[in-house]
mmCIF file of C-alpha atoms in Angstrom:
data_model
loop_
_atom_site.group_PDB
_atom_site.id
_atom_site.type_symbol
_atom_site.label_atom_id
_atom_site.label_comp_id
_atom_site.label_asym_id
_atom_site.label_seq_id
_atom_site.Cartn_x
_atom_site.Cartn_y
_atom_site.Cartn_z
ATOM 1 C CA UNK A 1 -0.426 -22.004 -191.995
ATOM 2 C CA UNK A 2 -3.454 -21.537 -189.717
ATOM 3 C CA UNK A 3 -4.899 -24.808 -188.459
ATOM 4 C CA UNK A 4 -8.304 -25.581 -186.969
ATOM 5 C CA UNK A 5 -9.392 -28.730 -185.141
ATOM 6 C CA UNK A 6 -12.963 -29.916 -184.571
ATOM 7 C CA UNK A 7 -13.730 -32.852 -182.262
ATOM 8 C CA UNK A 8 -17.196 -34.240 -182.991
ATOM 9 C CA UNK A 9 -19.062 -36.262 -180.377
ATOM 10 C CA UNK A 10 -21.549 -35.385 -177.661
ATOM 11 C CA UNK A 11 -19.695 -37.696 -175.262
ATOM 12 C CA UNK A 12 -16.621 -35.442 -175.470
ATOM 13 C CA UNK A 13 -18.565 -32.812 -173.553
ATOM 14 C CA UNK A 14 -19.373 -35.207 -170.731
ATOM 15 C CA UNK A 15 -17.605 -35.301 -167.404
ATOM 16 C CA UNK A 16 -14.334 -37.268 -167.312
ATOM 17 C CA UNK A 17 -14.187 -37.723 -171.106
ATOM 18 C CA UNK A 18 -10.785 -36.844 -172.526
ATOM 19 C CA UNK A 19 -9.978 -36.211 -176.201
ATOM 20 C CA UNK A 20 -6.613 -37.915 -176.760
ATOM 21 C CA UNK A 21 -6.816 -37.270 -180.511
ATOM 22 C CA UNK A 22 -6.106 -33.560 -180.026
ATOM 23 C CA UNK A 23 -2.846 -34.446 -178.251
ATOM 24 C CA UNK A 24 -1.819 -36.798 -181.063
ATOM 25 C CA UNK A 25 -2.542 -34.112 -183.638
ATOM 26 C CA UNK A 26 -0.672 -31.433 -181.685
ATOM 27 C CA UNK A 27 2.343 -33.741 -181.393
ATOM 28 C CA UNK A 28 2.425 -34.350 -185.159
ATOM 29 C CA UNK A 29 2.057 -30.662 -185.939
ATOM 30 C CA UNK A 30 4.815 -29.660 -183.537
ATOM 31 C CA UNK A 31 7.306 -31.742 -185.550
ATOM 32 C CA UNK A 32 6.650 -29.354 -188.420
ATOM 33 C CA UNK A 33 6.831 -26.252 -186.262
ATOM 34 C CA UNK A 34 3.041 -25.914 -186.454
ATOM 35 C CA UNK A 35 0.312 -25.715 -183.839
ATOM 36 C CA UNK A 36 -3.452 -25.726 -183.563
ATOM 37 C CA UNK A 37 -4.777 -22.168 -183.807
ATOM 38 C CA UNK A 38 -8.393 -22.910 -182.934
ATOM 39 C CA UNK A 39 -10.040 -25.924 -181.327
ATOM 40 C CA UNK A 40 -13.761 -26.681 -181.111
ATOM 41 C CA UNK A 41 -15.649 -29.542 -179.453
ATOM 42 C CA UNK A 42 -19.209 -30.033 -180.663
ATOM 43 C CA UNK A 43 -22.199 -32.279 -180.139
ATOM 44 C CA UNK A 44 -23.373 -34.748 -182.782
ATOM 45 C CA UNK A 45 -25.291 -32.020 -184.556
ATOM 46 C CA UNK A 46 -25.052 -30.993 -188.223
ATOM 47 C CA UNK A 47 -25.845 -27.349 -187.452
ATOM 48 C CA UNK A 48 -23.013 -27.241 -184.926
ATOM 49 C CA UNK A 49 -20.618 -28.703 -187.492
ATOM 50 C CA UNK A 50 -21.613 -26.128 -190.128
ATOM 51 C CA UNK A 51 -21.228 -23.301 -187.601
ATOM 52 C CA UNK A 52 -17.778 -24.631 -186.669
ATOM 53 C CA UNK A 53 -16.617 -24.755 -190.285
ATOM 54 C CA UNK A 54 -17.825 -21.196 -190.813
ATOM 55 C CA UNK A 55 -16.058 -20.091 -187.633
ATOM 56 C CA UNK A 56 -12.807 -21.632 -188.939
ATOM 57 C CA UNK A 57 -13.023 -19.820 -192.270
ATOM 58 C CA UNK A 58 -9.652 -18.136 -191.681
ATOM 59 C CA UNK A 59 -7.905 -21.517 -191.310
ATOM 60 C CA UNK A 60 -5.926 -23.004 -194.191
ATOM 61 C CA UNK A 61 -6.147 -26.539 -192.821
ATOM 62 C CA UNK A 62 -8.972 -28.108 -190.796
ATOM 63 C CA UNK A 63 -8.864 -31.539 -189.170
ATOM 64 C CA UNK A 64 -12.121 -33.173 -188.055
ATOM 65 C CA UNK A 65 -12.186 -36.051 -185.598
ATOM 66 C CA UNK A 66 -15.198 -38.330 -185.228
ATOM 67 C CA UNK A 67 -18.713 -38.654 -186.576
ATOM 68 C CA UNK A 68 -17.847 -41.048 -189.422
ATOM 69 C CA UNK A 69 -19.395 -44.209 -187.982
ATOM 70 C CA UNK A 70 -22.511 -46.016 -189.273
ATOM 71 C CA UNK A 71 -25.133 -44.825 -186.759
ATOM 72 C CA UNK A 72 -27.620 -41.948 -186.803
ATOM 73 C CA UNK A 73 -25.527 -39.748 -184.538
ATOM 74 C CA UNK A 74 -22.561 -39.910 -186.957
ATOM 75 C CA UNK A 75 -23.205 -36.642 -188.768
ATOM 76 C CA UNK A 76 -19.854 -35.659 -190.277
ATOM 77 C CA UNK A 77 -20.476 -36.992 -193.806
ATOM 78 C CA UNK A 78 -23.874 -35.322 -194.100
ATOM 79 C CA UNK A 79 -22.553 -32.129 -192.541
ATOM 80 C CA UNK A 80 -19.703 -31.937 -195.056
ATOM 81 C CA UNK A 81 -22.141 -32.636 -197.864
ATOM 82 C CA UNK A 82 -24.184 -29.612 -196.835
ATOM 83 C CA UNK A 83 -21.063 -27.499 -196.366
ATOM 84 C CA UNK A 84 -19.829 -28.365 -199.879
ATOM 85 C CA UNK A 85 -23.329 -28.192 -201.346
ATOM 86 C CA UNK A 86 -22.856 -31.495 -203.089
ATOM 87 C CA UNK A 87 -24.627 -34.872 -202.707
ATOM 88 C CA UNK A 88 -23.326 -37.972 -200.969
ATOM 89 C CA UNK A 89 -22.176 -40.734 -203.285
ATOM 90 C CA UNK A 90 -22.017 -44.435 -202.364
ATOM 91 C CA UNK A 91 -18.508 -45.842 -202.861
ATOM 92 C CA UNK A 92 -19.564 -49.338 -203.887
ATOM 93 C CA UNK A 93 -16.114 -50.630 -204.855
ATOM 94 C CA UNK A 94 -14.581 -49.640 -201.515
ATOM 95 C CA UNK A 95 -17.528 -51.111 -199.579
ATOM 96 C CA UNK A 96 -17.179 -54.451 -201.372
ATOM 97 C CA UNK A 97 -13.414 -54.475 -200.867
ATOM 98 C CA UNK A 98 -13.749 -53.854 -197.119
ATOM 99 C CA UNK A 99 -16.526 -56.430 -196.880
ATOM 100 C CA UNK A 100 -14.345 -59.088 -198.551
ATOM 101 C CA UNK A 101 -11.420 -58.272 -196.236
ATOM 102 C CA UNK A 102 -13.607 -58.836 -193.195
ATOM 103 C CA UNK A 103 -15.164 -62.006 -194.578
ATOM 104 C CA UNK A 104 -11.679 -63.476 -195.107
ATOM 105 C CA UNK A 105 -11.144 -62.908 -191.374
ATOM 106 C CA UNK A 106 -14.431 -64.613 -190.571
ATOM 107 C CA UNK A 107 -16.269 -61.375 -189.723
ATOM 108 C CA UNK A 108 -19.587 -60.531 -191.363
ATOM 109 C CA UNK A 109 -20.184 -56.790 -191.748
ATOM 110 C CA UNK A 110 -23.742 -55.735 -191.016
ATOM 111 C CA UNK A 111 -25.713 -53.846 -193.622
ATOM 112 C CA UNK A 112 -25.699 -50.721 -191.429
ATOM 113 C CA UNK A 113 -21.948 -50.435 -192.041
ATOM 114 C CA UNK A 114 -22.738 -49.394 -195.628
ATOM 115 C CA UNK A 115 -23.676 -45.937 -194.298
ATOM 116 C CA UNK A 116 -19.972 -45.204 -193.815
ATOM 117 C CA UNK A 117 -19.340 -45.390 -197.560
ATOM 118 C CA UNK A 118 -21.594 -42.489 -198.564
ATOM 119 C CA UNK A 119 -19.026 -39.772 -199.194
ATOM 120 C CA UNK A 120 -19.464 -36.155 -200.416
ATOM 121 C CA UNK A 121 -19.144 -36.328 -204.190
ATOM 122 C CA UNK A 122 -16.402 -33.717 -204.584
ATOM 123 C CA UNK A 123 -14.144 -35.221 -201.914
ATOM 124 C CA UNK A 124 -11.446 -37.898 -201.868
ATOM 125 C CA UNK A 125 -11.797 -41.156 -199.907
ATOM 126 C CA UNK A 126 -9.008 -42.115 -197.477
ATOM 127 C CA UNK A 127 -8.864 -45.857 -196.817
ATOM 128 C CA UNK A 128 -8.836 -46.841 -193.162
ATOM 129 C CA UNK A 129 -6.802 -49.996 -192.521
ATOM 130 C CA UNK A 130 -7.497 -49.939 -188.776
ATOM 131 C CA UNK A 131 -11.295 -49.901 -189.031
ATOM 132 C CA UNK A 132 -14.201 -49.721 -191.456
ATOM 133 C CA UNK A 133 -15.026 -45.999 -191.660
ATOM 134 C CA UNK A 134 -12.963 -44.293 -194.383
ATOM 135 C CA UNK A 135 -11.559 -40.826 -193.927
ATOM 136 C CA UNK A 136 -12.348 -37.900 -196.204
ATOM 137 C CA UNK A 137 -10.126 -35.272 -197.828
ATOM 138 C CA UNK A 138 -11.588 -32.042 -199.236
ATOM 139 C CA UNK A 139 -10.027 -29.206 -201.194
ATOM 140 C CA UNK A 140 -12.081 -26.028 -201.253
ATOM 141 C CA UNK A 141 -10.052 -23.221 -202.750
ATOM 142 C CA UNK A 142 -7.006 -22.652 -200.542
ATOM 143 C CA UNK A 143 -8.683 -24.549 -197.694
ATOM 144 C CA UNK A 144 -7.922 -28.215 -197.062
ATOM 145 C CA UNK A 145 -10.086 -30.399 -194.805
ATOM 146 C CA UNK A 146 -9.276 -33.843 -193.407
ATOM 147 C CA UNK A 147 -12.071 -35.796 -191.706
ATOM 148 C CA UNK A 148 -10.744 -38.748 -189.707
ATOM 149 C CA UNK A 149 -12.507 -41.436 -187.603
ATOM 150 C CA UNK A 150 -12.556 -40.585 -183.895
ATOM 151 C CA UNK A 151 -11.407 -43.997 -182.604
ATOM 152 C CA UNK A 152 -7.918 -43.155 -181.264
ATOM 153 C CA UNK A 153 -6.091 -46.019 -182.995
ATOM 154 C CA UNK A 154 -7.772 -45.166 -186.306
ATOM 155 C CA UNK A 155 -7.186 -41.423 -185.886
ATOM 156 C CA UNK A 156 -3.476 -42.025 -185.262
ATOM 157 C CA UNK A 157 -3.260 -44.254 -188.337
ATOM 158 C CA UNK A 158 -4.847 -41.515 -190.449
ATOM 159 C CA UNK A 159 -2.427 -38.892 -189.120
ATOM 160 C CA UNK A 160 0.575 -41.054 -189.969
ATOM 161 C CA UNK A 161 -0.638 -42.150 -193.378
ATOM 162 C CA UNK A 162 -2.364 -39.042 -194.703
ATOM 163 C CA UNK A 163 -1.675 -35.867 -192.728
ATOM 164 C CA UNK A 164 2.090 -36.339 -192.343
ATOM 165 C CA UNK A 165 2.640 -37.070 -196.072
ATOM 166 C CA UNK A 166 0.457 -34.044 -196.876
ATOM 167 C CA UNK A 167 2.611 -31.790 -194.674
ATOM 168 C CA UNK A 168 5.803 -33.279 -196.094
ATOM 169 C CA UNK A 169 4.624 -32.494 -199.615
ATOM 170 C CA UNK A 170 4.012 -28.893 -198.565
ATOM 171 C CA UNK A 171 7.735 -28.717 -197.794
ATOM 172 C CA UNK A 172 7.075 -26.869 -194.580
ATOM 173 C CA UNK A 173 10.342 -25.807 -193.008
ATOM 174 C CA UNK A 174 10.833 -27.847 -189.890
ATOM 175 C CA UNK A 175 11.591 -25.969 -186.703
ATOM 176 C CA UNK A 176 14.216 -27.130 -184.243
ATOM 177 C CA UNK A 177 12.310 -28.509 -181.288
ATOM 178 C CA UNK A 178 13.235 -30.216 -178.035
ATOM 179 C CA UNK A 179 11.439 -31.286 -174.884
ATOM 180 C CA UNK A 180 13.315 -31.573 -171.574
ATOM 181 C CA UNK A 181 11.664 -33.727 -168.898
ATOM 182 C CA UNK A 182 12.519 -32.804 -165.307
ATOM 183 C CA UNK A 183 11.587 -34.690 -162.139
ATOM 184 C CA UNK A 184 11.542 -33.952 -158.431
ATOM 185 C CA UNK A 185 10.704 -30.299 -158.976
ATOM 186 C CA UNK A 186 7.737 -27.946 -158.811
ATOM 187 C CA UNK A 187 6.625 -25.636 -161.618
ATOM 188 C CA UNK A 188 7.394 -22.494 -159.576
ATOM 189 C CA UNK A 189 11.019 -23.620 -159.123
ATOM 190 C CA UNK A 190 11.406 -24.175 -162.869
ATOM 191 C CA UNK A 191 9.796 -20.838 -163.747
ATOM 192 C CA UNK A 192 12.094 -18.999 -161.342
ATOM 193 C CA UNK A 193 15.239 -20.592 -162.795
ATOM 194 C CA UNK A 194 14.074 -19.819 -166.338
ATOM 195 C CA UNK A 195 14.087 -16.063 -165.750
ATOM 196 C CA UNK A 196 17.649 -15.857 -167.048
ATOM 197 C CA UNK A 197 16.600 -17.682 -170.218
ATOM 198 C CA UNK A 198 13.678 -15.310 -170.729
ATOM 199 C CA UNK A 199 15.988 -12.323 -170.424
ATOM 200 C CA UNK A 200 18.710 -13.651 -172.741
ATOM 201 C CA UNK A 201 16.459 -15.059 -175.467
ATOM 202 C CA UNK A 202 13.816 -12.569 -176.558
ATOM 203 C CA UNK A 203 11.442 -13.460 -178.128
ATOM 204 C CA UNK A 204 11.268 -17.117 -177.111
ATOM 205 C CA UNK A 205 8.891 -19.955 -177.996
ATOM 206 C CA UNK A 206 8.939 -21.931 -174.756
ATOM 207 C CA UNK A 207 6.180 -23.840 -172.961
ATOM 208 C CA UNK A 208 6.040 -25.515 -169.538
ATOM 209 C CA UNK A 209 3.830 -28.464 -168.617
ATOM 210 C CA UNK A 210 3.734 -29.674 -165.003
ATOM 211 C CA UNK A 211 2.366 -33.000 -163.775
ATOM 212 C CA UNK A 212 2.869 -34.245 -160.189
ATOM 213 C CA UNK A 213 6.557 -33.472 -159.751
ATOM 214 C CA UNK A 214 7.406 -33.898 -163.420
ATOM 215 C CA UNK A 215 7.884 -30.702 -165.408
ATOM 216 C CA UNK A 216 8.402 -30.679 -169.182
ATOM 217 C CA UNK A 217 9.960 -27.703 -170.955
ATOM 218 C CA UNK A 218 9.553 -27.505 -174.731
ATOM 219 C CA UNK A 219 11.386 -25.066 -176.961
ATOM 220 C CA UNK A 220 10.917 -24.376 -180.675
ATOM 221 C CA UNK A 221 13.310 -22.306 -182.765
ATOM 222 C CA UNK A 222 13.654 -21.723 -186.512
ATOM 223 C CA UNK A 223 17.252 -20.542 -186.268
ATOM 224 C CA UNK A 224 19.686 -23.449 -185.748
ATOM 225 C CA UNK A 225 22.419 -21.429 -184.000
ATOM 226 C CA UNK A 226 19.948 -19.839 -181.607
ATOM 227 C CA UNK A 227 18.427 -23.251 -180.885
ATOM 228 C CA UNK A 228 21.839 -24.722 -180.029
ATOM 229 C CA UNK A 229 22.629 -21.878 -177.619
ATOM 230 C CA UNK A 230 19.248 -22.217 -175.934
ATOM 231 C CA UNK A 231 19.611 -25.992 -175.726
ATOM 232 C CA UNK A 232 22.991 -25.651 -174.020
ATOM 233 C CA UNK A 233 21.620 -23.092 -171.529
ATOM 234 C CA UNK A 234 18.690 -25.284 -170.492
ATOM 235 C CA UNK A 235 20.832 -28.408 -170.184
ATOM 236 C CA UNK A 236 23.264 -26.561 -167.915
ATOM 237 C CA UNK A 237 20.500 -24.959 -165.893
ATOM 238 C CA UNK A 238 18.684 -28.225 -165.139
ATOM 239 C CA UNK A 239 21.432 -30.832 -165.467
ATOM 240 C CA UNK A 240 20.530 -32.396 -162.094
ATOM 241 C CA UNK A 241 16.793 -32.609 -162.794
ATOM 242 C CA UNK A 242 16.572 -33.670 -166.470
ATOM 243 C CA UNK A 243 15.789 -37.371 -166.701
ATOM 244 C CA UNK A 244 14.903 -37.643 -170.403
ATOM 245 C CA UNK A 245 14.094 -35.817 -173.610
ATOM 246 C CA UNK A 246 11.048 -35.795 -175.885
ATOM 247 C CA UNK A 247 8.418 -38.422 -174.974
ATOM 248 C CA UNK A 248 10.467 -40.860 -172.893
ATOM 249 C CA UNK A 249 8.684 -41.496 -169.599
ATOM 250 C CA UNK A 250 10.239 -41.628 -166.144
ATOM 251 C CA UNK A 251 9.491 -45.341 -165.664
ATOM 252 C CA UNK A 252 11.230 -46.079 -168.992
ATOM 253 C CA UNK A 253 14.281 -44.118 -167.862
ATOM 254 C CA UNK A 254 14.381 -46.082 -164.594
ATOM 255 C CA UNK A 255 14.157 -49.361 -166.508
ATOM 256 C CA UNK A 256 17.101 -48.386 -168.706
ATOM 257 C CA UNK A 257 19.181 -47.433 -165.651
ATOM 258 C CA UNK A 258 18.373 -50.710 -163.888
ATOM 259 C CA UNK A 259 19.376 -52.569 -167.047
ATOM 260 C CA UNK A 260 22.589 -50.568 -167.452
ATOM 261 C CA UNK A 261 23.628 -51.027 -163.799
ATOM 262 C CA UNK A 262 22.193 -54.578 -163.600
ATOM 263 C CA UNK A 263 20.472 -53.859 -160.283
ATOM 264 C CA UNK A 264 17.378 -55.539 -158.854
ATOM 265 C CA UNK A 265 14.795 -53.739 -156.720
ATOM 266 C CA UNK A 266 11.990 -54.462 -154.286
ATOM 267 C CA UNK A 267 9.362 -52.076 -152.985
ATOM 268 C CA UNK A 268 7.452 -51.525 -149.733
ATOM 269 C CA UNK A 269 4.463 -49.186 -150.047
ATOM 270 C CA UNK A 270 2.002 -47.806 -147.567
ATOM 271 C CA UNK A 271 0.118 -44.654 -148.625
ATOM 272 C CA UNK A 272 0.622 -45.272 -152.367
ATOM 273 C CA UNK A 273 -1.010 -48.709 -152.140
ATOM 274 C CA UNK A 274 1.009 -50.377 -154.916
ATOM 275 C CA UNK A 275 1.055 -47.343 -157.226
ATOM 276 C CA UNK A 276 4.851 -47.208 -157.407
ATOM 277 C CA UNK A 277 5.087 -50.899 -158.271
ATOM 278 C CA UNK A 278 2.381 -50.539 -160.907
ATOM 279 C CA UNK A 279 4.191 -47.604 -162.505
ATOM 280 C CA UNK A 280 7.242 -49.795 -162.996
ATOM 281 C CA UNK A 281 5.440 -52.930 -164.198
ATOM 282 C CA UNK A 282 3.957 -50.912 -167.068
ATOM 283 C CA UNK A 283 7.390 -51.204 -168.713
ATOM 284 C CA UNK A 284 8.005 -54.441 -170.676
ATOM 285 C CA UNK A 285 11.051 -56.326 -169.431
ATOM 286 C CA UNK A 286 10.955 -54.958 -165.879
ATOM 287 C CA UNK A 287 10.492 -58.510 -164.516
ATOM 288 C CA UNK A 288 14.248 -59.038 -164.873
ATOM 289 C CA UNK A 289 14.887 -56.356 -162.262
ATOM 290 C CA UNK A 290 11.779 -56.037 -160.068
ATOM 291 C CA UNK A 291 11.935 -58.881 -157.558
ATOM 292 C CA UNK A 292 8.743 -58.107 -155.676
ATOM 293 C CA UNK A 293 6.912 -55.772 -153.395
ATOM 294 C CA UNK A 294 4.658 -55.487 -150.389
ATOM 295 C CA UNK A 295 1.678 -53.220 -149.744
ATOM 296 C CA UNK A 296 1.946 -52.732 -145.991
ATOM 297 C CA UNK A 297 -0.830 -50.265 -145.360
ATOM 298 C CA UNK A 298 -1.592 -51.078 -141.738
ATOM 299 C CA UNK A 299 0.811 -51.081 -138.809
ATOM 300 C CA UNK A 300 0.196 -54.818 -138.422
ATOM 301 C CA UNK A 301 1.207 -55.436 -142.048
ATOM 302 C CA UNK A 302 4.419 -53.489 -141.546
ATOM 303 C CA UNK A 303 5.183 -55.641 -138.515
ATOM 304 C CA UNK A 304 4.032 -59.060 -139.749
ATOM 305 C CA UNK A 305 5.026 -58.928 -143.437
ATOM 306 C CA UNK A 306 8.227 -56.877 -143.263
ATOM 307 C CA UNK A 307 9.177 -57.397 -139.653
ATOM 308 C CA UNK A 308 9.271 -53.697 -138.716
ATOM 309 C CA UNK A 309 9.571 -53.684 -134.890
ATOM 310 C CA UNK A 310 6.326 -52.723 -133.162
ATOM 311 C CA UNK A 311 8.240 -50.612 -130.648
ATOM 312 C CA UNK A 312 9.634 -48.511 -133.514
ATOM 313 C CA UNK A 313 6.148 -47.708 -134.829
ATOM 314 C CA UNK A 314 4.865 -46.927 -131.328
ATOM 315 C CA UNK A 315 7.786 -44.621 -130.599
ATOM 316 C CA UNK A 316 8.070 -42.696 -133.904
ATOM 317 C CA UNK A 317 4.788 -43.414 -135.692
ATOM 318 C CA UNK A 318 4.167 -45.335 -138.927
ATOM 319 C CA UNK A 319 4.875 -42.157 -140.890
ATOM 320 C CA UNK A 320 8.418 -41.402 -139.838
ATOM 321 C CA UNK A 321 12.000 -41.401 -141.026
ATOM 322 C CA UNK A 322 12.785 -44.364 -138.772
ATOM 323 C CA UNK A 323 9.967 -46.566 -140.103
ATOM 324 C CA UNK A 324 10.650 -45.616 -143.739
ATOM 325 C CA UNK A 325 14.283 -46.609 -143.234
ATOM 326 C CA UNK A 326 13.315 -49.909 -141.674
ATOM 327 C CA UNK A 327 10.777 -50.641 -144.437
ATOM 328 C CA UNK A 328 13.354 -50.074 -147.197
ATOM 329 C CA UNK A 329 15.973 -52.243 -145.504
ATOM 330 C CA UNK A 330 13.550 -55.021 -144.598
ATOM 331 C CA UNK A 331 11.986 -55.290 -148.068
ATOM 332 C CA UNK A 332 15.471 -55.402 -149.639
ATOM 333 C CA UNK A 333 16.388 -58.236 -147.288
ATOM 334 C CA UNK A 334 13.076 -60.069 -147.755
ATOM 335 C CA UNK A 335 13.341 -60.194 -151.554
ATOM 336 C CA UNK A 336 17.145 -60.384 -151.651
ATOM 337 C CA UNK A 337 17.357 -57.421 -154.018
ATOM 338 C CA UNK A 338 20.140 -54.913 -154.628
ATOM 339 C CA UNK A 339 17.907 -51.954 -153.806
ATOM 340 C CA UNK A 340 14.983 -51.487 -151.427
ATOM 341 C CA UNK A 341 12.483 -48.633 -151.721
ATOM 342 C CA UNK A 342 9.856 -47.539 -149.219
ATOM 343 C CA UNK A 343 7.021 -45.029 -149.093
ATOM 344 C CA UNK A 344 5.040 -44.169 -145.978
ATOM 345 C CA UNK A 345 2.904 -41.079 -145.592
ATOM 346 C CA UNK A 346 -0.425 -39.392 -144.900
ATOM 347 C CA UNK A 347 -2.378 -39.040 -148.145
ATOM 348 C CA UNK A 348 -5.486 -37.673 -146.447
ATOM 349 C CA UNK A 349 -7.992 -36.244 -146.430
ATOM 350 C CA UNK A 350 -7.890 -37.287 -142.733
ATOM 351 C CA UNK A 351 -5.171 -38.593 -140.464
ATOM 352 C CA UNK A 352 -2.939 -35.547 -140.232
ATOM 353 C CA UNK A 353 -1.773 -33.738 -137.124
ATOM 354 C CA UNK A 354 0.003 -30.481 -136.286
ATOM 355 C CA UNK A 355 3.344 -32.289 -136.225
ATOM 356 C CA UNK A 356 2.581 -34.395 -139.312
ATOM 357 C CA UNK A 357 -0.023 -32.700 -141.507
ATOM 358 C CA UNK A 358 -1.724 -34.354 -144.465
ATOM 359 C CA UNK A 359 0.810 -34.632 -147.283
ATOM 360 C CA UNK A 360 3.718 -35.637 -145.037
ATOM 361 C CA UNK A 361 5.586 -38.438 -146.840
ATOM 362 C CA UNK A 362 8.827 -40.264 -146.089
ATOM 363 C CA UNK A 363 10.602 -42.060 -148.941
ATOM 364 C CA UNK A 364 13.527 -44.388 -148.330
ATOM 365 C CA UNK A 365 16.032 -45.983 -150.697
ATOM 366 C CA UNK A 366 18.679 -48.451 -149.534
ATOM 367 C CA UNK A 367 21.622 -49.732 -151.590
ATOM 368 C CA UNK A 368 25.075 -51.075 -150.696
ATOM 369 C CA UNK A 369 24.266 -51.015 -146.964
ATOM 370 C CA UNK A 370 23.486 -47.288 -147.157
ATOM 371 C CA UNK A 371 19.983 -45.965 -146.629
ATOM 372 C CA UNK A 372 18.793 -42.498 -147.595
ATOM 373 C CA UNK A 373 15.409 -41.319 -146.299
ATOM 374 C CA UNK A 374 13.899 -37.999 -147.290
ATOM 375 C CA UNK A 375 10.867 -36.190 -145.939
ATOM 376 C CA UNK A 376 8.483 -34.401 -148.310
ATOM 377 C CA UNK A 377 5.489 -32.180 -147.742
ATOM 378 C CA UNK A 378 2.990 -32.386 -150.572
ATOM 379 C CA UNK A 379 -0.392 -30.698 -150.803
ATOM 380 C CA UNK A 380 -3.714 -31.162 -152.532
ATOM 381 C CA UNK A 381 -6.031 -34.126 -152.939
ATOM 382 C CA UNK A 382 -5.326 -37.678 -151.862
ATOM 383 C CA UNK A 383 -4.646 -38.714 -155.455
ATOM 384 C CA UNK A 384 -2.320 -35.744 -156.007
ATOM 385 C CA UNK A 385 -0.271 -36.575 -152.913
ATOM 386 C CA UNK A 386 0.000 -40.211 -153.998
ATOM 387 C CA UNK A 387 1.153 -39.294 -157.517
ATOM 388 C CA UNK A 388 3.733 -36.843 -156.204
ATOM 389 C CA UNK A 389 5.007 -39.547 -153.831
ATOM 390 C CA UNK A 390 5.399 -42.055 -156.666
ATOM 391 C CA UNK A 391 7.308 -39.672 -158.930
ATOM 392 C CA UNK A 392 9.561 -38.412 -156.156
ATOM 393 C CA UNK A 393 10.306 -42.024 -155.153
ATOM 394 C CA UNK A 394 11.256 -42.821 -158.753
ATOM 395 C CA UNK A 395 13.502 -39.775 -158.725
ATOM 396 C CA UNK A 396 15.341 -40.952 -155.602
ATOM 397 C CA UNK A 397 15.802 -44.326 -157.278
ATOM 398 C CA UNK A 398 17.091 -42.568 -160.406
ATOM 399 C CA UNK A 399 19.662 -40.671 -158.362
ATOM 400 C CA UNK A 400 21.117 -43.767 -156.688
ATOM 401 C CA UNK A 401 21.409 -45.442 -160.098
ATOM 402 C CA UNK A 402 23.271 -42.569 -161.784
#
């Protein structure tokens, strides 16, 4: 089955705008051993939509995202009407039903919202329980088209309630699929170690996605026996680096380990400015194990808040193994936690030297009166260095909890 995806919305072509709906769709499709063959992002323009649909003529299934709202720039309904060469028809019963639902909740729908209920006559309406704009389903010969609202929560609802049942009814043979999440590694290291896999399993459906010290490997196989052999190979190859499978995040893995070991932690951060602490507090329930933290960015803060000796900073520098060790031990003592973690480094773009260039980071973890400090050399932008530091710190914490 060839699948096309069209994201509709001029804002999606703007700087910094990210289309999360494509990722949601790709994730759903992968569970069926399917993937997007062609993707198009277009402005709010009917001509662009018609050109896109013509371009995707070889696709069996097309999913549209966006352009179903009530305003003038919401052009999907009219565009589909022109594509199908059929008029729009007002779905009065659905409009009145939605209106009553909102009135029961004390919300008065404006008259402009009625625009959303003009649907191409030859199509099927898909009720949207997360918003007002209904989705649309079209059958045109062998081609099937789903048009879903672009609001992420609504798009996800439509995928779960309409696309997934549609694919299930097609009785598409599911592939065997697994994602391995690795931490504390670089993409080049993973690629090098995978050479043996590439040689032993030809052809292979394997993808790698790297993000700041976290590398995800995804495999898809139709043959069960081959999948099991490949799964065993990858697990053996990266047994030290795999922290989770599928979509489980690193902070969630850390939370589960803290819960299993019943250990409390406290954190002292310099160059990451609270980023490590924030990554952990995203996880519900972490308050039982995270006792506190300190952002000690300046030398004075390290001295006055944590009690790091001034002479130590003067002798070795704030970015040093000795200071990182002291920070981890002092924050553990200050918050009376089982584990203390520290990060001190040079995130740049200035502040580096020949001995300690930008990207030099020391991370310390102390537990059971033992402190381990490791030096890392990261590269890239300030934000990149900070994100690498956070993930590598979480990895050191993971290792002491195993």
